[in-house]
XYZ file of C-alpha atoms in Angstrom:
569
model
C 9.552 -37.097 -17.447
C 7.365 -36.602 -14.386
C 3.679 -35.868 -14.621
C 2.428 -35.184 -11.080
C -0.735 -33.488 -9.865
C -0.835 -31.214 -6.796
C -3.405 -28.924 -5.217
C -0.973 -26.007 -5.407
C 2.439 -25.262 -6.886
C 4.582 -22.510 -5.385
C 7.256 -21.152 -7.725
C 10.186 -19.951 -5.632
C 11.508 -21.198 -2.299
C 12.398 -17.869 -0.688
C 10.702 -16.913 2.571
C 7.591 -15.693 0.667
C 7.284 -19.052 -1.084
C 7.862 -21.056 2.088
C 5.298 -19.037 4.053
C 2.784 -19.424 1.198
C 3.349 -23.182 1.101
C 2.991 -23.428 4.882
C -0.390 -21.685 4.859
C -1.770 -23.722 1.969
C -0.564 -27.070 3.301
C -1.826 -26.395 6.838
C -5.307 -26.234 5.317
C -4.854 -29.669 3.775
C -3.551 -28.831 0.314
C -0.847 -30.967 -1.295
C 1.790 -28.379 -2.188
C 4.889 -28.526 -4.381
C 7.582 -25.860 -3.916
C 9.991 -25.454 -6.815
C 13.266 -23.599 -6.147
C 15.936 -23.084 -8.810
C 18.789 -22.788 -6.277
C 20.142 -25.700 -4.253
C 18.965 -24.173 -0.956
C 15.735 -22.491 0.142
C 15.241 -19.285 2.123
C 16.443 -16.730 -0.419
C 17.601 -13.618 1.425
C 16.261 -15.024 4.704
C 19.286 -17.266 5.050
C 22.468 -17.503 7.150
C 25.620 -19.530 6.568
C 29.168 -19.864 7.882
C 32.335 -18.362 6.476
C 35.564 -19.400 8.225
C 33.727 -20.072 11.476
C 31.710 -16.813 11.433
C 27.955 -16.766 10.739
C 26.786 -14.226 8.178
C 23.253 -13.396 7.064
C 22.345 -12.845 3.431
C 22.655 -9.090 3.925
C 22.192 -7.313 7.292
C 18.671 -7.643 8.688
C 16.300 -6.024 11.166
C 12.990 -7.868 11.573
C 10.335 -5.157 11.826
C 6.721 -5.011 13.095
C 7.096 -7.838 15.619
C 4.302 -6.278 17.671
C 1.021 -6.599 15.778
C 2.567 -6.939 12.302
C 2.177 -9.694 9.693
C 4.870 -12.011 11.080
C 3.064 -12.422 14.439
C -0.227 -12.831 12.535
C 1.181 -15.735 10.500
C 3.201 -17.319 13.293
C 0.357 -17.242 15.812
C -1.914 -19.148 13.419
C 0.390 -21.467 11.470
C 3.755 -22.022 13.213
C 4.450 -25.035 15.429
C 7.780 -23.520 16.510
C 8.892 -19.894 16.343
C 12.238 -18.076 16.523
C 13.436 -16.350 19.669
C 13.956 -12.642 18.991
C 16.204 -10.189 20.791
C 15.131 -6.502 20.926
C 16.904 -4.821 18.022
C 18.334 -1.860 19.908
C 19.068 1.667 18.677
C 20.088 3.159 15.353
C 23.259 5.250 15.398
C 25.012 7.642 13.069
C 28.706 6.956 12.501
C 30.092 10.487 12.249
C 33.129 11.592 10.191
C 35.315 11.395 13.314
C 34.192 7.739 13.746
C 32.164 8.386 16.914
C 28.571 7.176 17.345
C 25.548 9.345 18.034
C 21.932 8.201 18.266
C 19.950 8.661 15.092
C 17.608 11.686 15.316
C 13.945 10.672 15.184
C 12.084 13.877 16.107
C 12.282 17.656 15.885
C 14.088 18.023 19.194
C 16.731 15.493 18.121
C 17.352 17.342 14.869
C 17.778 20.642 16.695
C 20.472 19.050 18.868
C 22.156 17.035 16.086
C 25.570 18.745 16.079
C 26.827 16.985 12.967
C 24.698 19.135 10.663
C 25.058 22.935 10.342
C 22.943 25.024 12.731
C 21.110 26.810 9.897
C 20.163 23.485 8.331
C 18.940 22.116 11.633
C 16.627 25.080 12.111
C 15.241 24.689 8.610
C 14.894 20.926 8.914
C 13.215 21.113 12.319
C 10.565 23.454 10.936
C 9.978 21.346 7.814
C 10.024 17.982 9.601
C 7.701 19.267 12.313
C 5.200 20.536 9.772
C 5.267 17.418 7.585
C 5.215 14.956 10.492
C 2.234 16.778 11.971
C 0.309 16.524 8.693
C 1.256 12.905 8.018
C 0.469 11.737 11.550
C -2.977 13.375 11.218
C -3.712 11.417 8.048
C -2.514 13.574 5.145
C -1.100 11.377 2.371
C 2.393 12.192 1.125
C 2.832 9.087 -1.052
C 3.256 11.119 -4.234
C 5.608 13.728 -2.788
C 9.335 13.050 -2.753
C 11.679 13.821 0.126
C 13.688 16.139 -2.129
C 10.559 18.060 -3.089
C 9.704 18.747 0.564
C 13.183 19.735 1.764
C 13.860 23.425 2.423
C 16.108 25.213 -0.070
C 19.828 26.012 0.304
C 20.787 23.078 2.515
C 24.451 22.158 2.851
C 25.954 19.165 0.991
C 26.256 17.245 4.309
C 22.559 17.669 5.051
C 21.570 16.688 1.520
C 23.778 13.572 1.836
C 22.100 12.772 5.156
C 18.609 12.972 3.584
C 19.705 11.001 0.540
C 21.272 8.215 2.618
C 18.195 7.565 4.725
C 16.027 7.682 1.612
C 18.161 4.983 -0.004
C 17.920 2.659 2.975
C 14.149 3.188 3.296
C 13.240 2.773 -0.368
C 16.249 1.553 -2.335
C 16.516 4.842 -4.202
C 17.618 8.421 -3.496
C 15.588 11.289 -2.070
C 14.264 12.414 -5.470
C 12.477 9.083 -5.860
C 11.574 8.298 -2.228
C 8.190 9.400 -0.918
C 7.750 11.279 2.350
C 5.064 8.749 3.316
C 7.600 5.935 3.028
C 10.043 7.792 5.286
C 7.321 8.498 7.861
C 6.201 4.842 7.927
C 9.782 3.578 8.095
C 10.550 5.871 11.014
C 7.412 4.728 12.833
C 5.738 8.158 12.728
C 2.697 6.590 11.058
C 1.590 2.976 11.217
C 1.555 0.784 8.148
C -2.075 0.411 7.101
C -3.383 -3.147 6.876
C -5.197 -3.889 3.640
C -6.636 -6.972 5.300
C -7.582 -6.281 8.914
C -6.520 -8.701 11.681
C -10.197 -9.547 12.242
C -10.724 -10.393 8.561
C -7.510 -12.411 8.551
C -8.562 -14.471 11.574
C -11.987 -15.067 10.033
C -10.315 -16.388 6.873
C -8.080 -18.752 8.854
C -11.130 -20.094 10.716
C -13.095 -20.399 7.480
C -15.758 -17.921 8.606
C -15.036 -14.915 6.393
C -17.624 -13.762 3.870
C -16.073 -11.131 1.619
C -19.390 -10.335 -0.023
C -21.039 -9.455 3.277
C -18.316 -9.084 5.872
C -19.473 -7.729 9.230
C -18.219 -4.196 9.751
C -19.602 -1.964 12.491
C -18.852 1.129 10.396
C -21.531 0.031 7.913
C -24.338 -0.335 10.462
C -27.116 2.280 10.262
C -27.431 2.859 14.002
C -29.953 5.660 13.560
C -32.527 3.425 11.867
C -31.616 0.177 13.607
C -34.560 0.304 16.048
C -37.049 1.051 13.274
C -35.691 -1.827 11.194
C -35.862 -4.218 14.135
C -39.486 -3.239 14.818
C -40.351 -4.045 11.212
C -38.749 -7.456 11.696
C -40.859 -7.966 14.851
C -37.842 -8.131 17.153
C -38.754 -5.089 19.310
C -42.030 -4.867 21.229
C -44.301 -1.880 21.782
C -42.368 -0.877 24.909
C -39.102 -0.813 23.012
C -37.877 -4.105 24.465
C -36.472 -6.898 22.368
C -38.448 -10.107 22.547
C -36.521 -13.304 23.171
C -38.219 -15.063 20.265
C -38.857 -12.014 18.074
C -42.664 -12.253 18.483
C -44.995 -9.294 19.079
C -45.838 -8.661 22.779
C -48.847 -6.606 24.011
C -49.064 -4.796 27.322
C -51.483 -6.802 29.522
C -53.096 -3.628 30.923
C -54.106 -2.287 27.487
C -56.803 -3.328 25.056
C -56.071 -3.758 21.390
C -58.001 -0.484 20.713
C -55.782 1.332 23.245
C -52.705 -0.006 21.566
C -53.926 1.127 18.108
C -54.683 4.607 19.482
C -51.258 4.713 21.120
C -49.710 3.823 17.799
C -51.397 6.819 16.145
C -50.151 9.135 18.883
C -46.638 7.672 18.649
C -46.508 8.300 14.904
C -47.093 12.022 15.499
C -44.706 12.190 18.413
C -42.027 10.044 16.813
C -41.339 12.573 14.067
C -40.646 15.353 16.569
C -38.876 12.952 18.870
C -36.736 11.635 16.042
C -35.764 15.133 14.913
C -34.871 16.105 18.476
C -32.919 12.917 18.843
C -31.041 13.536 15.622
C -30.180 17.134 16.524
C -28.995 16.009 19.951
C -26.950 13.213 18.410
C -25.416 15.629 15.867
C -24.387 18.000 18.650
C -22.823 15.154 20.587
C -21.022 13.886 17.482
C -19.678 17.357 16.667
C -18.560 17.824 20.251
C -16.859 14.436 20.248
C -15.227 15.097 16.869
C -13.953 18.446 18.083
C -12.471 16.825 21.188
C -10.944 14.027 19.119
C -9.463 16.530 16.681
C -7.969 18.517 19.526
C -6.588 15.320 21.039
C -5.158 14.176 17.691
C -3.540 17.567 17.108
C -1.971 17.519 20.558
C -0.871 13.897 20.161
C 0.618 14.581 16.726
C 2.301 17.767 17.968
C 3.771 15.895 20.936
C 4.933 13.086 18.656
C 6.896 15.453 16.412
C 8.941 16.527 19.434
C 9.245 13.291 21.419
C 8.986 10.441 18.881
C 11.688 7.828 19.533
C 11.382 5.845 16.310
C 9.739 2.508 15.640
C 12.635 0.500 17.066
C 10.598 -1.040 19.912
C 8.804 -3.245 17.368
C 12.023 -4.564 15.820
C 14.055 -7.618 16.716
C 16.858 -9.916 15.628
C 16.422 -13.723 15.672
C 18.778 -15.828 17.775
C 20.803 -17.974 15.373
C 20.591 -15.386 12.578
C 17.808 -14.873 10.046
C 18.137 -18.555 9.131
C 16.101 -19.194 12.298
C 13.000 -17.717 10.588
C 13.433 -20.039 7.613
C 14.196 -23.044 9.840
C 11.057 -22.504 11.960
C 8.973 -22.194 8.785
C 10.359 -25.503 7.538
C 9.894 -27.224 10.909
C 6.242 -26.099 10.951
C 5.602 -27.384 7.412
C 3.175 -30.334 7.144
C 4.217 -33.497 5.330
C 1.796 -32.484 2.549
C 4.477 -30.102 1.241
C 7.205 -31.319 -1.095
C 10.171 -28.990 -1.614
C 12.251 -29.564 -4.719
C 15.480 -27.561 -5.117
C 17.660 -27.212 -8.207
C 14.510 -27.048 -10.347
C 14.037 -24.140 -12.720
C 10.520 -23.367 -13.951
C 10.745 -22.611 -17.674
C 7.068 -22.283 -18.581
C 3.764 -21.776 -16.817
C 1.279 -24.004 -18.613
C -2.136 -22.564 -19.435
C -5.381 -23.583 -21.080
C -7.438 -21.157 -23.156
C -11.235 -21.059 -22.976
C -12.463 -19.868 -26.380
C -15.933 -19.062 -25.014
C -14.809 -16.760 -22.173
C -11.527 -15.733 -23.790
C -9.731 -16.409 -20.488
C -6.487 -18.251 -19.870
C -6.211 -20.550 -16.863
C -2.923 -21.684 -15.310
C -2.843 -25.469 -14.977
C 0.782 -26.325 -14.230
C 4.453 -25.744 -14.970
C 7.153 -27.143 -17.201
C 10.563 -27.480 -15.562
C 13.972 -28.787 -16.549
C 12.978 -32.258 -15.344
C 9.287 -32.546 -16.225
C 5.788 -31.156 -15.975
C 3.724 -30.669 -12.819
C 0.019 -29.835 -12.628
C -2.100 -28.062 -10.008
C -5.372 -26.173 -9.578
C -3.533 -23.212 -8.014
C -0.168 -21.584 -8.819
C 1.640 -19.006 -6.667
C 4.656 -17.232 -8.155
C 6.988 -15.724 -5.525
C 10.057 -14.918 -7.641
C 10.676 -11.732 -9.625
C 7.304 -10.719 -11.068
C 9.153 -9.115 -13.988
C 10.226 -12.643 -15.052
C 6.627 -13.744 -15.669
C 6.495 -12.607 -19.346
C 9.285 -15.117 -20.085
C 7.137 -17.922 -18.641
C 3.778 -17.332 -20.331
C 1.892 -15.019 -22.643
C 0.379 -12.013 -20.857
C -1.610 -8.893 -21.879
C 0.655 -6.099 -23.148
C -0.622 -3.610 -20.560
C 0.257 -6.039 -17.761
C 3.714 -6.680 -19.197
C 4.335 -2.926 -19.293
C 3.264 -2.680 -15.658
C 5.761 -5.386 -14.689
C 8.502 -3.581 -16.627
C 7.920 -0.595 -14.320
C 9.035 -2.590 -11.256
C 12.355 -1.116 -10.136
C 14.737 -3.484 -8.351
C 17.465 -2.437 -5.926
C 20.868 -4.141 -5.928
C 22.807 -4.194 -2.664
C 26.465 -4.876 -1.864
C 27.053 -6.392 1.582
C 30.444 -6.780 3.227
C 31.037 -9.050 6.224
C 33.996 -8.844 8.559
C 35.018 -11.506 11.035
C 37.024 -9.806 13.788
C 39.436 -11.709 16.028
C 38.345 -9.748 19.103
C 35.438 -7.723 20.464
C 36.167 -4.229 19.199
C 35.204 -0.985 21.047
C 34.052 0.476 17.695
C 31.173 -2.036 17.777
C 30.340 -2.012 21.474
C 26.592 -1.538 21.013
C 23.361 -3.399 20.262
C 21.626 -2.084 17.164
C 22.981 -0.776 13.881
C 24.816 2.196 12.458
C 24.482 4.418 9.401
C 27.284 6.356 7.732
C 26.171 9.069 5.313
C 29.438 10.566 4.053
C 31.261 9.220 0.963
C 29.768 5.733 0.305
C 26.790 5.402 2.685
C 26.302 2.115 4.500
C 23.987 0.498 7.070
C 24.814 -2.436 9.321
C 26.266 -3.582 12.607
C 27.559 -6.427 14.799
C 25.070 -9.311 14.669
C 27.133 -11.406 17.103
C 26.265 -8.870 19.834
C 22.734 -10.357 19.749
C 23.998 -13.933 19.804
C 27.613 -14.680 20.728
C 27.352 -18.062 18.974
C 27.381 -16.293 15.592
C 31.150 -15.817 15.947
C 33.992 -17.868 17.488
C 34.531 -17.256 21.187
C 35.759 -13.720 21.860
C 35.222 -12.670 18.222
C 32.683 -10.532 16.343
C 30.678 -10.884 13.132
C 29.881 -7.472 11.610
C 27.968 -6.714 8.391
C 27.595 -3.585 6.246
C 25.145 -2.973 3.380
C 25.860 -0.480 0.588
C 23.483 0.535 -2.199
C 25.728 1.636 -5.091
C 23.755 3.693 -7.564
C 25.340 1.967 -10.578
C 24.954 -1.276 -12.507
C 28.484 -2.622 -12.038
C 28.268 -3.296 -8.306
C 31.321 -5.611 -8.298
C 33.496 -2.648 -9.223
C 32.630 -1.009 -5.886
C 33.811 -3.844 -3.607
C 37.318 -2.425 -3.041
C 35.907 1.085 -2.556
C 33.500 -0.248 0.075
C 36.264 -1.945 2.067
C 38.402 1.194 1.813
C 35.479 3.262 3.107
C 35.203 1.135 6.268
C 38.931 0.847 6.948
C 39.557 4.552 6.321
C 36.829 5.476 8.783
C 37.814 2.735 11.269
C 41.562 2.153 10.655
C 42.159 -0.016 13.749
C 39.554 -2.529 12.603
C 41.422 -3.632 9.458
C 44.215 -5.580 11.168
C 41.651 -7.517 13.230
C 39.623 -8.584 10.181
C 40.505 -12.268 9.889
C 37.533 -12.943 7.613
C 36.193 -10.898 4.696
C 33.147 -11.863 2.665
C 31.115 -10.056 -0.024
C 27.524 -10.545 -1.211
C 25.661 -8.937 -4.109
C 21.919 -9.352 -3.639
C 18.534 -7.845 -4.349
C 17.575 -7.267 -0.679
C 13.907 -6.838 -1.526
C 12.524 -6.820 -4.980
C 10.466 -3.753 -5.943
C 12.013 -0.469 -4.801
C 9.431 1.679 -2.994
C 9.668 4.846 -5.066
C 7.251 7.672 -5.869
C 6.516 6.289 -9.335
C 7.632 2.659 -8.954
C 5.263 -0.084 -10.062
C 4.178 -3.122 -8.065
C 2.554 -6.339 -9.194
C -0.976 -7.199 -8.103
C -1.441 -10.409 -6.129
C -4.067 -11.459 -8.670
C -2.597 -11.931 -12.141
C -4.607 -11.633 -15.408
C -4.434 -15.431 -15.685
C -7.005 -17.494 -13.781
C -5.555 -19.559 -10.899
C -2.176 -17.739 -11.042
C -1.308 -15.539 -8.047
C 1.793 -13.578 -7.077
C 3.326 -13.103 -3.635
C 6.541 -11.580 -2.319
C 8.116 -8.166 -2.075
C 7.173 -7.296 -5.662
C 3.545 -7.085 -4.511
C 3.622 -5.070 -1.274
C 5.209 -1.747 -0.337
C 4.796 -1.952 3.433
C 7.787 -2.304 5.747
C 10.815 -4.172 4.378
C 12.516 -7.539 3.980
C 10.962 -10.536 5.746
C 8.128 -8.421 7.168
C 7.248 -7.131 3.727
C 7.192 -10.714 2.426
C 4.876 -11.702 5.297
C 2.510 -8.827 4.470
C 2.218 -10.182 0.930
C 1.403 -13.699 2.162
C -1.339 -12.416 4.491
C -2.889 -10.569 1.536
C -2.460 -13.645 -0.654
C -4.562 -15.673 1.806
C -7.301 -13.050 1.578
C -7.351 -12.937 -2.227
C -7.291 -16.721 -2.634
C -10.075 -17.092 -0.077
C -12.190 -14.333 -1.656
C -11.847 -16.081 -5.024
C -12.904 -19.418 -3.551
C -9.536 -21.039 -4.226
C -8.506 -21.796 -0.631
C -9.540 -25.419 -0.448
C -10.274 -26.744 3.001
C -9.609 -30.449 2.846
C -9.099 -30.680 6.611
C -10.505 -29.060 9.737
C -7.545 -26.795 10.511
C -8.807 -23.456 11.883
C -5.527 -21.904 12.981
C -3.760 -22.234 16.332
C -4.932 -18.810 17.543
C -1.857 -18.419 19.761
C -0.965 -15.070 21.303
C 2.789 -15.258 21.583
C 5.086 -12.471 22.760
C 7.890 -12.113 20.219
C 9.527 -9.254 22.106
C 9.588 -8.402 25.819
C 7.115 -5.717 26.987
C 8.140 -2.094 26.433
C 9.430 -0.680 29.758
C 7.098 1.983 31.163
C-alpha cells in the first residue's frame, strides 16, 4: 500500500485533467494524475486502425483566435500543435450533392433544399431573432422549437432538429436559441474570467477582492477625490509628489478668498459640466445604438459563420494531447490503470465543514492539499458523502452518447473532395468529414480517412451501428466498395448536454479543497475548447480561494502565437 503526499491530485487524465495538471505543476506544485484507463487523453486522442489514423470521434477545434486554448497555450505550453484552417461546413443533400451550410438570412432564402414557403418564414424568424441576440437579448431559456414559425414542412423541422443535436447533444425542443447563435458565431461566447484577469492570475498579480476595473471608477468625482488626497494643486495640476503647491504671485489671503469664490462657482460649473456630459453621453449612446443596429442588421444578412476561428491539428487531435504532455514539468506524475474509489475527507466538528485530503485507489492511498476532479461529475456521490441538494443537482446533468463510424478508403474519392465537414439531416443525421484532407499522413498514400458522428436518441446505441453504415452507403453507394477499413466508436463526446434545463456542476464543490473541471462545468463552445474554458475558470477559482500555491517564480510565458493564418481581407 502506497501512502504518498502531493500538492495536488487530479482525478482523470482526459484533456481537462492534463491541462489542469500542466497549469498547477508549472507553478511549482507536485501533481499526481490518476487515470483509470491505460492511456491518457480521453476523447482528445487518435490511434491507428489498419494503417489509417482515426480520432476519438470527429473533431473541429473552435475559438483558436482569442479563445481559451490560445490563452492556455500562450502562457503554459513549451510546444504547440500546428493547426490547419478548418474549412467550410456543407449540407449533404438527398441527391448526395454538397451545398454550403446556410449561415445568414440571405443564405436561407437561397437554400433550394427547403420549400420556398419555409424559407420565407425561416428568413423572417431568423432575421428577427439574430438581430435581437446580436444586440444582447438573452435567449438561453427559449428553445429552438419554441421560436420556429408554425406549419413548417417535415424536411425543415428535420433540418432544425439536426443542427440542434450537433450544437447541444439534444433535439430542438431542448436546445436553446442562445446556444445555436453562439455555435454559429452570431454572438461571441462571454468570458467569465476576462483575459486581463487571467493574465494577472498567471503573473500572480490578481486581487479578486479589489481587482482594477475601469468601469468601476467614478470619473465625475475623481478630481474632487484627488484634491482631498492632496494630489491636485490649486491650478488643477497634479503635483509630482502629491504636496500642496501655491501660486507664487498670490498671498495666502488671496488664495483663501479665491477658494471661497471657487466654492460658489464650482456648484454652477459642476452642474453645467454634468449637463454637458449627459448630453454628450446620450449623443454617443444614440450613435452607438444606431451603429449596433446597423451592424446587427448587416450581420443577419451577411454573416458567414464562425468557421474562421476553427482549425484541425496536424497529426490528428492526439497532437493537442501530445503537446500538453511534452510541456508538462517533471513535477507531474501520471499514473494510468488506477481507479479512484473514494475521495478521503476530514470533518471539522466546529465549523461543520468537510475537507478533501486525498484519495483511495485500487493500489493505495494518496494525499494532497488540493483535489481536482475532471471525470463525470455525476460520479462524485459514489466517491464521497455530499449534501442532498448538491447530489440532486448532479443528477440533473444530461450526458450525450455518440456513435462514430470511420471508413478507410483505398483511394481519394470525389464525394469527399473538400476541406471541412458535412451534415446530413435526412433519415439518421450525421456530422463528419475527411480528416486526411488536412494531413495526408493520416491515411496510407493515395487513401482517405473519413469519420461520421451520429447522435442516436436511444439508449441502445450499439443497435444502430448497422443502420448507420446503411445510411452512408445508401446515400453514397460508390463509397462502399472502396471501404477497406471500418471502425466504430461509442463515446460521450462532451459530458453535460447544453440544454434549456440541463444542469452543470460548479467548479467549486461543497467540500473544501475539492474542485471540478471539464465539460460538466462549462457550457461554452464544445469539445477540447469547452474543456479549456473550464480549466481557465478553474485557475481563477483556485487563485481566488488562495489555493494556487506559488512555490516557484513562474509568471507565464506571455507568448502571442498565431494558431491560424490571418483572415484574408
